[in-house]
Amino acid sequence: LIVPTSGKDSQLGNSIIKSVRMAINKIDDGRIEIIPKDTKSNPISSLKVSKELYDQGVRIVIGPVFNESIRYLDELKDMTFISLTNKVYGNPSNVISAGVNAISQINTIIKFKENNNLERSIFLIPKTDYKKEIDFAIHKTNIKLKDKFYYDTDPTILTDQIAKITRYSQRKQNLEDEIKRLENSLESNKEKKIENLKKKDTLGGINFDSVIIADFDESLKSVITSLLYTDVSSKRISYLALNQWFDKSLLKETSLQPIYFPSINKENYNLFINEYNSKYRTDPNQLSFLSYDLIGLIYFLIYENDFEISKKIFYKKNKFKGKIGIFEINKNLITHQLNFYSIENNQFKKIF
């Protein structure tokens, strides 16, 4: 187990170690031994401690936590690293990302789209390091999209970009033109029609039925606020996002709701938080929950292979039901069968 136990990320690493202990105690099999090492959140330290583990005969490693720390691990080709990141694009061949990756999330969004006959989705992707990961997942999942756009995270630029995407100026002009037409017409009851039009912000249809936003936290709120500004509300289209890890701050944003997103099993997540809190008198982080399941996953794969350690256990197609949900393992790729939720009426509601 290679995680940061010193430095600025030590709290994160130590929380992971605690959850791993919980999982080991639950399995209660003396044949499993966990050897923790401190990466210091540094790629050079990650390689150094991994070499030490290799010399001790270790061939399966949980970690590192951060994608930056995997940089030199391809030097140890006989070792398999189950990284806690959710990035799969460009990883070394001996690093398998176990986080809730974009492929898993988009596959779950596809299911929701099919269930709700959403056929004209646009995908909004921020111009960040995560862009390549999203593009890779879009390619791998073959999700059907009407269009795809990249936007700046700077709010001063964002609103103008969203306005162009939604053809706000044109729809605004359509409204002004229709009001002028009615004012110059001889139509009966035109005053009432004009009065109703003046209550609107724009006129004309929107050429998409849903928007998928690859963003989180305040940036997600900024994008949706810009959509509202351009008269594209959740009453007209469906707002879909990536895994929000049940961000409670979104519950307060009633004007943005409903928002739909894929995620891990919330009921199991809450049970884990309560169990962890009861044992350690503090709350766990999201990676603690993942690392708890990874102990069970690796134990399951080794058990099925008669306790023979082999790289092949991550190549063979298999499934494991953890607390997060169902892990799918195939050709050194881990994906997740996720649940789907909405944020509305001040609560998280499970869709499937």
mmCIF file of N, CA, C and O in Angstrom, residues 111-205:
data_model
loop_
_atom_site.group_PDB
_atom_site.id
_atom_site.type_symbol
_atom_site.label_atom_id
_atom_site.label_comp_id
_atom_site.label_asym_id
_atom_site.label_seq_id
_atom_site.Cartn_x
_atom_site.Cartn_y
_atom_site.Cartn_z
ATOM 1 N N LYS A 111 -27.162 4.880 -20.280
ATOM 2 C CA LYS A 111 -28.338 4.126 -19.822
ATOM 3 C C LYS A 111 -29.485 5.076 -19.475
ATOM 4 O O LYS A 111 -30.644 4.835 -19.847
ATOM 5 N N PHE A 112 -29.175 6.169 -18.778
ATOM 6 C CA PHE A 112 -30.204 7.149 -18.419
ATOM 7 C C PHE A 112 -30.792 7.796 -19.674
ATOM 8 O O PHE A 112 -32.014 7.991 -19.772
ATOM 9 N N LYS A 113 -29.945 8.139 -20.621
ATOM 10 C CA LYS A 113 -30.408 8.742 -21.872
ATOM 11 C C LYS A 113 -31.361 7.803 -22.613
ATOM 12 O O LYS A 113 -32.407 8.234 -23.109
ATOM 13 N N GLU A 114 -31.000 6.541 -22.665
ATOM 14 C CA GLU A 114 -31.850 5.563 -23.358
ATOM 15 C C GLU A 114 -33.187 5.389 -22.645
ATOM 16 O O GLU A 114 -34.239 5.295 -23.293
ATOM 17 N N ASN A 115 -33.145 5.366 -21.312
ATOM 18 C CA ASN A 115 -34.382 5.194 -20.538
ATOM 19 C C ASN A 115 -35.329 6.379 -20.692
ATOM 20 O O ASN A 115 -36.546 6.246 -20.503
ATOM 21 N N ASN A 116 -34.766 7.554 -21.009
ATOM 22 C CA ASN A 116 -35.570 8.776 -21.069
ATOM 23 C C ASN A 116 -35.656 9.374 -22.475
ATOM 24 O O ASN A 116 -36.076 10.526 -22.638
ATOM 25 N N ASN A 117 -35.268 8.582 -23.463
ATOM 26 C CA ASN A 117 -35.360 8.994 -24.873
ATOM 27 C C ASN A 117 -34.685 10.339 -25.147
ATOM 28 O O ASN A 117 -35.222 11.183 -25.872
ATOM 29 N N LEU A 118 -33.528 10.539 -24.545
ATOM 30 C CA LEU A 118 -32.738 11.742 -24.807
ATOM 31 C C LEU A 118 -31.793 11.439 -25.964
ATOM 32 O O LEU A 118 -30.855 10.653 -25.827
ATOM 33 N N GLU A 119 -32.037 12.057 -27.096
ATOM 34 C CA GLU A 119 -31.314 11.701 -28.321
ATOM 35 C C GLU A 119 -30.448 12.827 -28.872
ATOM 36 O O GLU A 119 -29.721 12.630 -29.841
ATOM 37 N N ARG A 120 -30.547 14.024 -28.281
ATOM 38 C CA ARG A 120 -29.804 15.170 -28.823
ATOM 39 C C ARG A 120 -29.028 15.851 -27.704
ATOM 40 O O ARG A 120 -29.299 16.991 -27.329
ATOM 41 N N SER A 121 -28.038 15.141 -27.202
ATOM 42 C CA SER A 121 -27.228 15.653 -26.093
ATOM 43 C C SER A 121 -26.017 16.412 -26.612
ATOM 44 O O SER A 121 -25.400 16.012 -27.606
ATOM 45 N N ILE A 122 -25.669 17.492 -25.914
ATOM 46 C CA ILE A 122 -24.384 18.136 -26.159
ATOM 47 C C ILE A 122 -23.509 17.907 -24.932
ATOM 48 O O ILE A 122 -24.009 17.775 -23.812
ATOM 49 N N PHE A 123 -22.218 17.828 -25.148
ATOM 50 C CA PHE A 123 -21.257 17.575 -24.069
ATOM 51 C C PHE A 123 -20.412 18.829 -23.888
ATOM 52 O O PHE A 123 -19.792 19.307 -24.831
ATOM 53 N N LEU A 124 -20.418 19.377 -22.680
ATOM 54 C CA LEU A 124 -19.614 20.559 -22.367
ATOM 55 C C LEU A 124 -18.412 20.136 -21.531
ATOM 56 O O LEU A 124 -18.564 19.544 -20.462
ATOM 57 N N ILE A 125 -17.214 20.455 -22.026
ATOM 58 C CA ILE A 125 -15.976 19.984 -21.415
ATOM 59 C C ILE A 125 -15.072 21.179 -21.105
ATOM 60 O O ILE A 125 -14.774 21.981 -21.995
ATOM 61 N N PRO A 126 -14.639 21.320 -19.861
ATOM 62 C CA PRO A 126 -13.755 22.448 -19.524
ATOM 63 C C PRO A 126 -12.363 22.264 -20.126
ATOM 64 O O PRO A 126 -11.886 21.138 -20.296
ATOM 65 N N LYS A 127 -11.727 23.378 -20.438
ATOM 66 C CA LYS A 127 -10.364 23.338 -20.982
ATOM 67 C C LYS A 127 -9.370 23.173 -19.831
ATOM 68 O O LYS A 127 -8.688 24.110 -19.421
ATOM 69 N N THR A 128 -9.315 21.957 -19.313
ATOM 70 C CA THR A 128 -8.423 21.625 -18.200
ATOM 71 C C THR A 128 -7.651 20.359 -18.554
ATOM 72 O O THR A 128 -7.834 19.786 -19.639
ATOM 73 N N ASP A 129 -6.803 19.911 -17.628
ATOM 74 C CA ASP A 129 -6.044 18.673 -17.848
ATOM 75 C C ASP A 129 -6.955 17.470 -18.015
ATOM 76 O O ASP A 129 -6.551 16.440 -18.561
ATOM 77 N N TYR A 130 -8.189 17.578 -17.510
ATOM 78 C CA TYR A 130 -9.133 16.456 -17.556
ATOM 79 C C TYR A 130 -9.759 16.279 -18.947
ATOM 80 O O TYR A 130 -10.423 15.287 -19.225
ATOM 81 N N LYS A 131 -9.532 17.242 -19.844
ATOM 82 C CA LYS A 131 -10.156 17.226 -21.171
ATOM 83 C C LYS A 131 -9.825 15.962 -21.954
ATOM 84 O O LYS A 131 -10.705 15.324 -22.545
ATOM 85 N N LYS A 132 -8.556 15.562 -21.947
ATOM 86 C CA LYS A 132 -8.152 14.365 -22.690
ATOM 87 C C LYS A 132 -8.837 13.118 -22.143
ATOM 88 O O LYS A 132 -9.191 12.204 -22.898
ATOM 89 N N GLU A 133 -9.001 13.077 -20.829
ATOM 90 C CA GLU A 133 -9.649 11.932 -20.190
ATOM 91 C C GLU A 133 -11.106 11.808 -20.656
ATOM 92 O O GLU A 133 -11.586 10.707 -20.957
ATOM 93 N N ILE A 134 -11.804 12.939 -20.732
ATOM 94 C CA ILE A 134 -13.195 12.934 -21.177
ATOM 95 C C ILE A 134 -13.286 12.543 -22.646
ATOM 96 O O ILE A 134 -14.133 11.723 -23.043
ATOM 97 N N ASP A 135 -12.428 13.117 -23.470
ATOM 98 C CA ASP A 135 -12.426 12.778 -24.894
ATOM 99 C C ASP A 135 -12.168 11.287 -25.104
ATOM 100 O O ASP A 135 -12.809 10.646 -25.954
ATOM 101 N N PHE A 136 -11.238 10.737 -24.332
ATOM 102 C CA PHE A 136 -10.927 9.309 -24.430
ATOM 103 C C PHE A 136 -12.153 8.479 -24.052
ATOM 104 O O PHE A 136 -12.481 7.495 -24.731
ATOM 105 N N ALA A 137 -12.850 8.868 -22.999
ATOM 106 C CA ALA A 137 -14.036 8.134 -22.545
ATOM 107 C C ALA A 137 -15.176 8.237 -23.552
ATOM 108 O O ALA A 137 -15.906 7.262 -23.784
ATOM 109 N N ILE A 138 -15.338 9.401 -24.166
ATOM 110 C CA ILE A 138 -16.367 9.570 -25.201
ATOM 111 C C ILE A 138 -16.096 8.621 -26.357
ATOM 112 O O ILE A 138 -17.008 7.971 -26.891
ATOM 113 N N HIS A 139 -14.824 8.518 -26.725
ATOM 114 C CA HIS A 139 -14.433 7.607 -27.815
ATOM 115 C C HIS A 139 -14.668 6.138 -27.434
ATOM 116 O O HIS A 139 -15.227 5.365 -28.221
ATOM 117 N N LYS A 140 -14.286 5.768 -26.227
ATOM 118 C CA LYS A 140 -14.387 4.364 -25.797
ATOM 119 C C LYS A 140 -15.841 3.913 -25.630
ATOM 120 O O LYS A 140 -16.174 2.752 -25.868
ATOM 121 N N THR A 141 -16.709 4.812 -25.192
ATOM 122 C CA THR A 141 -18.097 4.442 -24.918
ATOM 123 C C THR A 141 -19.010 4.578 -26.132
ATOM 124 O O THR A 141 -20.133 4.062 -26.128
ATOM 125 N N ASN A 142 -18.540 5.291 -27.162
ATOM 126 C CA ASN A 142 -19.359 5.529 -28.358
ATOM 127 C C ASN A 142 -20.685 6.213 -28.038
ATOM 128 O O ASN A 142 -21.712 5.930 -28.667
ATOM 129 N N ILE A 143 -20.688 7.087 -27.044
ATOM 130 C CA ILE A 143 -21.905 7.806 -26.703
ATOM 131 C C ILE A 143 -22.351 8.670 -27.889
ATOM 132 O O ILE A 143 -21.536 9.304 -28.545
ATOM 133 N N LYS A 144 -23.647 8.671 -28.169
ATOM 134 C CA LYS A 144 -24.182 9.451 -29.279
ATOM 135 C C LYS A 144 -24.426 10.887 -28.811
ATOM 136 O O LYS A 144 -25.172 11.117 -27.861
ATOM 137 N N LEU A 145 -23.788 11.816 -29.489
ATOM 138 C CA LEU A 145 -23.892 13.227 -29.125
ATOM 139 C C LEU A 145 -24.313 14.057 -30.324
ATOM 140 O O LEU A 145 -23.943 13.756 -31.469
ATOM 141 N N LYS A 146 -25.076 15.113 -30.046
ATOM 142 C CA LYS A 146 -25.381 16.066 -31.114
ATOM 143 C C LYS A 146 -24.162 16.937 -31.380
ATOM 144 O O LYS A 146 -23.865 17.278 -32.525
ATOM 145 N N ASP A 147 -23.452 17.272 -30.301
ATOM 146 C CA ASP A 147 -22.259 18.106 -30.463
ATOM 147 C C ASP A 147 -21.422 18.078 -29.197
ATOM 148 O O ASP A 147 -21.863 17.586 -28.149
ATOM 149 N N LYS A 148 -20.230 18.596 -29.299
ATOM 150 C CA LYS A 148 -19.289 18.636 -28.180
ATOM 151 C C LYS A 148 -18.598 19.998 -28.204
ATOM 152 O O LYS A 148 -18.167 20.468 -29.257
ATOM 153 N N PHE A 149 -18.505 20.633 -27.030
ATOM 154 C CA PHE A 149 -17.899 21.959 -26.940
ATOM 155 C C PHE A 149 -16.906 22.005 -25.781
ATOM 156 O O PHE A 149 -17.103 21.349 -24.758
ATOM 157 N N TYR A 150 -15.876 22.823 -25.954
ATOM 158 C CA TYR A 150 -14.911 23.071 -24.881
ATOM 159 C C TYR A 150 -15.090 24.512 -24.401
ATOM 160 O O TYR A 150 -15.292 25.424 -25.209
ATOM 161 N N TYR A 151 -15.037 24.707 -23.103
ATOM 162 C CA TYR A 151 -15.254 26.051 -22.575
ATOM 163 C C TYR A 151 -14.163 26.434 -21.580
ATOM 164 O O TYR A 151 -13.489 25.590 -21.002
ATOM 165 N N ASP A 152 -14.018 27.738 -21.389
ATOM 166 C CA ASP A 152 -13.067 28.288 -20.424
ATOM 167 C C ASP A 152 -13.695 28.290 -19.034
ATOM 168 O O ASP A 152 -14.896 28.545 -18.887
ATOM 169 N N THR A 153 -12.903 28.013 -18.028
ATOM 170 C CA THR A 153 -13.426 28.004 -16.661
ATOM 171 C C THR A 153 -13.522 29.409 -16.071
ATOM 172 O O THR A 153 -14.154 29.595 -15.031
ATOM 173 N N ASP A 154 -12.928 30.399 -16.732
ATOM 174 C CA ASP A 154 -13.024 31.793 -16.304
ATOM 175 C C ASP A 154 -14.469 32.269 -16.488
ATOM 176 O O ASP A 154 -14.964 32.331 -17.626
ATOM 177 N N PRO A 155 -15.178 32.601 -15.406
ATOM 178 C CA PRO A 155 -16.595 32.996 -15.512
ATOM 179 C C PRO A 155 -16.838 34.181 -16.438
ATOM 180 O O PRO A 155 -17.903 34.290 -17.043
ATOM 181 N N THR A 156 -15.851 35.087 -16.553
ATOM 182 C CA THR A 156 -16.020 36.261 -17.406
ATOM 183 C C THR A 156 -16.049 35.892 -18.888
ATOM 184 O O THR A 156 -16.588 36.625 -19.712
ATOM 185 N N ILE A 157 -15.474 34.755 -19.219
ATOM 186 C CA ILE A 157 -15.468 34.267 -20.607
ATOM 187 C C ILE A 157 -16.570 33.244 -20.822
ATOM 188 O O ILE A 157 -17.176 33.160 -21.888
ATOM 189 N N LEU A 158 -16.845 32.474 -19.781
ATOM 190 C CA LEU A 158 -17.769 31.344 -19.862
ATOM 191 C C LEU A 158 -19.156 31.740 -20.366
ATOM 192 O O LEU A 158 -19.705 31.089 -21.270
ATOM 193 N N THR A 159 -19.734 32.791 -19.808
ATOM 194 C CA THR A 159 -21.108 33.150 -20.153
ATOM 195 C C THR A 159 -21.249 33.459 -21.641
ATOM 196 O O THR A 159 -22.220 33.028 -22.292
ATOM 197 N N ASP A 160 -20.282 34.171 -22.207
ATOM 198 C CA ASP A 160 -20.326 34.475 -23.648
ATOM 199 C C ASP A 160 -20.223 33.190 -24.476
ATOM 200 O O ASP A 160 -20.890 33.063 -25.516
ATOM 201 N N GLN A 161 -19.408 32.247 -24.022
ATOM 202 C CA GLN A 161 -19.261 30.983 -24.747
ATOM 203 C C GLN A 161 -20.561 30.175 -24.712
ATOM 204 O O GLN A 161 -20.973 29.609 -25.726
ATOM 205 N N ILE A 162 -21.200 30.138 -23.543
ATOM 206 C CA ILE A 162 -22.479 29.417 -23.419
ATOM 207 C C ILE A 162 -23.550 30.093 -24.270
ATOM 208 O O ILE A 162 -24.381 29.436 -24.895
ATOM 209 N N ALA A 163 -23.507 31.425 -24.323
ATOM 210 C CA ALA A 163 -24.472 32.168 -25.141
ATOM 211 C C ALA A 163 -24.350 31.783 -26.615
ATOM 212 O O ALA A 163 -25.364 31.626 -27.321
ATOM 213 N N LYS A 164 -23.132 31.622 -27.086
ATOM 214 C CA LYS A 164 -22.918 31.221 -28.486
ATOM 215 C C LYS A 164 -23.393 29.793 -28.723
ATOM 216 O O LYS A 164 -24.020 29.495 -29.741
ATOM 217 N N ILE A 165 -23.090 28.897 -27.776
ATOM 218 C CA ILE A 165 -23.487 27.496 -27.912
ATOM 219 C C ILE A 165 -25.007 27.367 -27.983
ATOM 220 O O ILE A 165 -25.547 26.570 -28.758
ATOM 221 N N THR A 166 -25.704 28.169 -27.185
ATOM 222 C CA THR A 166 -27.171 28.075 -27.101
ATOM 223 C C THR A 166 -27.891 29.005 -28.071
ATOM 224 O O THR A 166 -29.113 29.102 -28.035
ATOM 225 N N ARG A 167 -27.141 29.705 -28.904
ATOM 226 C CA ARG A 167 -27.715 30.657 -29.881
ATOM 227 C C ARG A 167 -28.602 31.681 -29.179
ATOM 228 O O ARG A 167 -29.691 32.024 -29.646
ATOM 229 N N TYR A 168 -28.122 32.187 -28.058
ATOM 230 C CA TYR A 168 -28.917 33.102 -27.242
ATOM 231 C C TYR A 168 -29.258 34.391 -27.990
ATOM 232 O O TYR A 168 -30.413 34.856 -27.965
ATOM 233 N N SER A 169 -28.294 34.972 -28.676
ATOM 234 C CA SER A 169 -28.529 36.241 -29.387
ATOM 235 C C SER A 169 -29.611 36.083 -30.444
ATOM 236 O O SER A 169 -30.479 36.957 -30.604
ATOM 237 N N GLN A 170 -29.568 34.963 -31.160
ATOM 238 C CA GLN A 170 -30.564 34.718 -32.206
ATOM 239 C C GLN A 170 -31.956 34.567 -31.604
ATOM 240 O O GLN A 170 -32.942 35.136 -32.110
ATOM 241 N N ARG A 171 -32.053 33.818 -30.514
ATOM 242 C CA ARG A 171 -33.361 33.610 -29.874
ATOM 243 C C ARG A 171 -33.873 34.913 -29.250
ATOM 244 O O ARG A 171 -35.080 35.164 -29.207
ATOM 245 N N LYS A 172 -32.946 35.727 -28.763
ATOM 246 C CA LYS A 172 -33.312 37.038 -28.222
ATOM 247 C C LYS A 172 -33.847 37.936 -29.345
ATOM 248 O O LYS A 172 -34.868 38.634 -29.176
ATOM 249 N N GLN A 173 -33.172 37.887 -30.491
ATOM 250 C CA GLN A 173 -33.613 38.674 -31.642
ATOM 251 C C GLN A 173 -34.956 38.194 -32.158
ATOM 252 O O GLN A 173 -35.811 39.003 -32.572
ATOM 253 N N ASN A 174 -35.162 36.891 -32.137
ATOM 254 C CA ASN A 174 -36.455 36.329 -32.577
ATOM 255 C C ASN A 174 -37.605 36.923 -31.768
ATOM 256 O O ASN A 174 -38.666 37.245 -32.320
ATOM 257 N N LEU A 175 -37.391 37.069 -30.474
ATOM 258 C CA LEU A 175 -38.419 37.620 -29.591
ATOM 259 C C LEU A 175 -38.702 39.088 -29.944
ATOM 260 O O LEU A 175 -39.880 39.493 -30.064
ATOM 261 N N GLU A 176 -37.651 39.864 -30.111
ATOM 262 C CA GLU A 176 -37.823 41.285 -30.442
ATOM 263 C C GLU A 176 -38.531 41.457 -31.787
ATOM 264 O O GLU A 176 -39.419 42.312 -31.934
ATOM 265 N N ASP A 177 -38.159 40.609 -32.757
ATOM 266 C CA ASP A 177 -38.779 40.684 -34.086
ATOM 267 C C ASP A 177 -40.268 40.335 -34.030
ATOM 268 O O ASP A 177 -41.091 40.957 -34.708
ATOM 269 N N GLU A 178 -40.602 39.329 -33.237
ATOM 270 C CA GLU A 178 -42.003 38.906 -33.143
ATOM 271 C C GLU A 178 -42.853 39.971 -32.459
ATOM 272 O O GLU A 178 -43.999 40.225 -32.866
ATOM 273 N N ILE A 179 -42.301 40.613 -31.441
ATOM 274 C CA ILE A 179 -43.028 41.696 -30.764
ATOM 275 C C ILE A 179 -43.277 42.851 -31.738
ATOM 276 O O ILE A 179 -44.394 43.398 -31.813
ATOM 277 N N LYS A 180 -42.248 43.227 -32.512
ATOM 278 C CA LYS A 180 -42.408 44.300 -33.497
ATOM 279 C C LYS A 180 -43.436 43.925 -34.566
ATOM 280 O O LYS A 180 -44.234 44.757 -35.008
ATOM 281 N N ARG A 181 -43.399 42.664 -35.005
ATOM 282 C CA ARG A 181 -44.348 42.208 -36.029
ATOM 283 C C ARG A 181 -45.786 42.343 -35.529
ATOM 284 O O ARG A 181 -46.673 42.827 -36.252
ATOM 285 N N LEU A 182 -46.000 41.915 -34.278
ATOM 286 C CA LEU A 182 -47.343 41.997 -33.720
ATOM 287 C C LEU A 182 -47.794 43.447 -33.539
ATOM 288 O O LEU A 182 -48.957 43.791 -33.785
ATOM 289 N N GLU A 183 -46.847 44.294 -33.105
ATOM 290 C CA GLU A 183 -47.179 45.704 -32.896
ATOM 291 C C GLU A 183 -47.639 46.368 -34.194
ATOM 292 O O GLU A 183 -48.507 47.264 -34.183
ATOM 293 N N ASN A 184 -47.084 45.929 -35.323
ATOM 294 C CA ASN A 184 -47.428 46.513 -36.628
ATOM 295 C C ASN A 184 -48.520 45.749 -37.358
ATOM 296 O O ASN A 184 -48.832 46.066 -38.514
ATOM 297 N N SER A 185 -49.061 44.729 -36.700
ATOM 298 C CA SER A 185 -50.047 43.881 -37.356
ATOM 299 C C SER A 185 -51.467 44.315 -37.004
ATOM 300 O O SER A 185 -51.688 45.165 -36.123
ATOM 301 N N LEU A 186 -52.419 43.704 -37.674
ATOM 302 C CA LEU A 186 -53.840 43.954 -37.395
ATOM 303 C C LEU A 186 -54.470 42.761 -36.683
ATOM 304 O O LEU A 186 -55.693 42.606 -36.665
ATOM 305 N N GLU A 187 -53.630 41.895 -36.130
ATOM 306 C CA GLU A 187 -54.142 40.694 -35.468
ATOM 307 C C GLU A 187 -55.022 41.057 -34.288
ATOM 308 O O GLU A 187 -54.763 42.020 -33.564
ATOM 309 N N SER A 188 -56.072 40.261 -34.116
ATOM 310 C CA SER A 188 -56.940 40.464 -32.958
ATOM 311 C C SER A 188 -56.224 40.005 -31.688
ATOM 312 O O SER A 188 -55.392 39.100 -31.732
ATOM 313 N N ASN A 189 -56.522 40.647 -30.606
ATOM 314 C CA ASN A 189 -55.954 40.277 -29.295
ATOM 315 C C ASN A 189 -54.425 40.387 -29.271
ATOM 316 O O ASN A 189 -53.749 39.688 -28.521
ATOM 317 N N LYS A 190 -53.884 41.272 -30.130
ATOM 318 C CA LYS A 190 -52.425 41.344 -30.215
ATOM 319 C C LYS A 190 -51.807 41.905 -28.931
ATOM 320 O O LYS A 190 -50.685 41.572 -28.584
ATOM 321 N N GLU A 191 -52.569 42.750 -28.213
ATOM 322 C CA GLU A 191 -52.030 43.302 -26.972
ATOM 323 C C GLU A 191 -51.731 42.209 -25.956
ATOM 324 O O GLU A 191 -50.708 42.258 -25.259
ATOM 325 N N LYS A 192 -52.642 41.240 -25.867
ATOM 326 C CA LYS A 192 -52.438 40.128 -24.936
ATOM 327 C C LYS A 192 -51.241 39.285 -25.348
ATOM 328 O O LYS A 192 -50.438 38.859 -24.511
ATOM 329 N N LYS A 193 -51.114 39.051 -26.655
ATOM 330 C CA LYS A 193 -49.984 38.279 -27.160
ATOM 331 C C LYS A 193 -48.661 38.990 -26.881
ATOM 332 O O LYS A 193 -47.670 38.366 -26.486
ATOM 333 N N ILE A 194 -48.643 40.296 -27.086
ATOM 334 C CA ILE A 194 -47.430 41.079 -26.829
ATOM 335 C C ILE A 194 -47.087 41.055 -25.347
ATOM 336 O O ILE A 194 -45.920 40.918 -24.955
ATOM 337 N N GLU A 195 -48.118 41.177 -24.523
ATOM 338 C CA GLU A 195 -47.908 41.141 -23.073
ATOM 339 C C GLU A 195 -47.258 39.821 -22.640
ATOM 340 O O GLU A 195 -46.329 39.798 -21.818
ATOM 341 N N ASN A 196 -47.728 38.712 -23.213
ATOM 342 C CA ASN A 196 -47.164 37.389 -22.880
ATOM 343 C C ASN A 196 -45.727 37.255 -23.387
ATOM 344 O O ASN A 196 -44.872 36.678 -22.712
ATOM 345 N N LEU A 197 -45.479 37.790 -24.568
ATOM 346 C CA LEU A 197 -44.127 37.705 -25.131
ATOM 347 C C LEU A 197 -43.122 38.502 -24.303
ATOM 348 O O LEU A 197 -41.969 38.087 -24.150
ATOM 349 N N LYS A 198 -43.562 39.619 -23.769
ATOM 350 C CA LYS A 198 -42.651 40.462 -22.985
ATOM 351 C C LYS A 198 -42.267 39.814 -21.651
ATOM 352 O O LYS A 198 -41.317 40.262 -20.997
ATOM 353 N N LYS A 199 -42.976 38.758 -21.282
ATOM 354 C CA LYS A 199 -42.623 38.003 -20.075
ATOM 355 C C LYS A 199 -41.516 36.995 -20.354
ATOM 356 O O LYS A 199 -40.935 36.432 -19.438
ATOM 357 N N LYS A 200 -41.263 36.778 -21.651
ATOM 358 C CA LYS A 200 -40.236 35.817 -22.052
ATOM 359 C C LYS A 200 -38.888 36.499 -22.193
ATOM 360 O O LYS A 200 -38.802 37.725 -22.325
ATOM 361 N N ASP A 201 -37.841 35.698 -22.205
ATOM 362 C CA ASP A 201 -36.494 36.228 -22.413
ATOM 363 C C ASP A 201 -36.027 35.984 -23.838
ATOM 364 O O ASP A 201 -35.279 36.772 -24.408
ATOM 365 N N THR A 202 -36.474 34.849 -24.406
ATOM 366 C CA THR A 202 -36.104 34.506 -25.781
ATOM 367 C C THR A 202 -37.308 33.859 -26.461
ATOM 368 O O THR A 202 -38.311 33.550 -25.821
ATOM 369 N N LEU A 203 -37.161 33.626 -27.756
ATOM 370 C CA LEU A 203 -38.205 32.945 -28.527
ATOM 371 C C LEU A 203 -37.545 31.991 -29.508
ATOM 372 O O LEU A 203 -36.617 32.358 -30.216
ATOM 373 N N GLY A 204 -38.042 30.774 -29.528
ATOM 374 C CA GLY A 204 -37.483 29.784 -30.449
ATOM 375 C C GLY A 204 -36.992 28.560 -29.716
ATOM 376 O O GLY A 204 -36.679 28.616 -28.520
ATOM 377 N N GLY A 205 -36.946 27.458 -30.413
ATOM 378 C CA GLY A 205 -36.561 26.192 -29.805
ATOM 379 C C GLY A 205 -35.065 26.091 -29.541
ATOM 380 O O GLY A 205 -34.264 26.884 -30.040
#
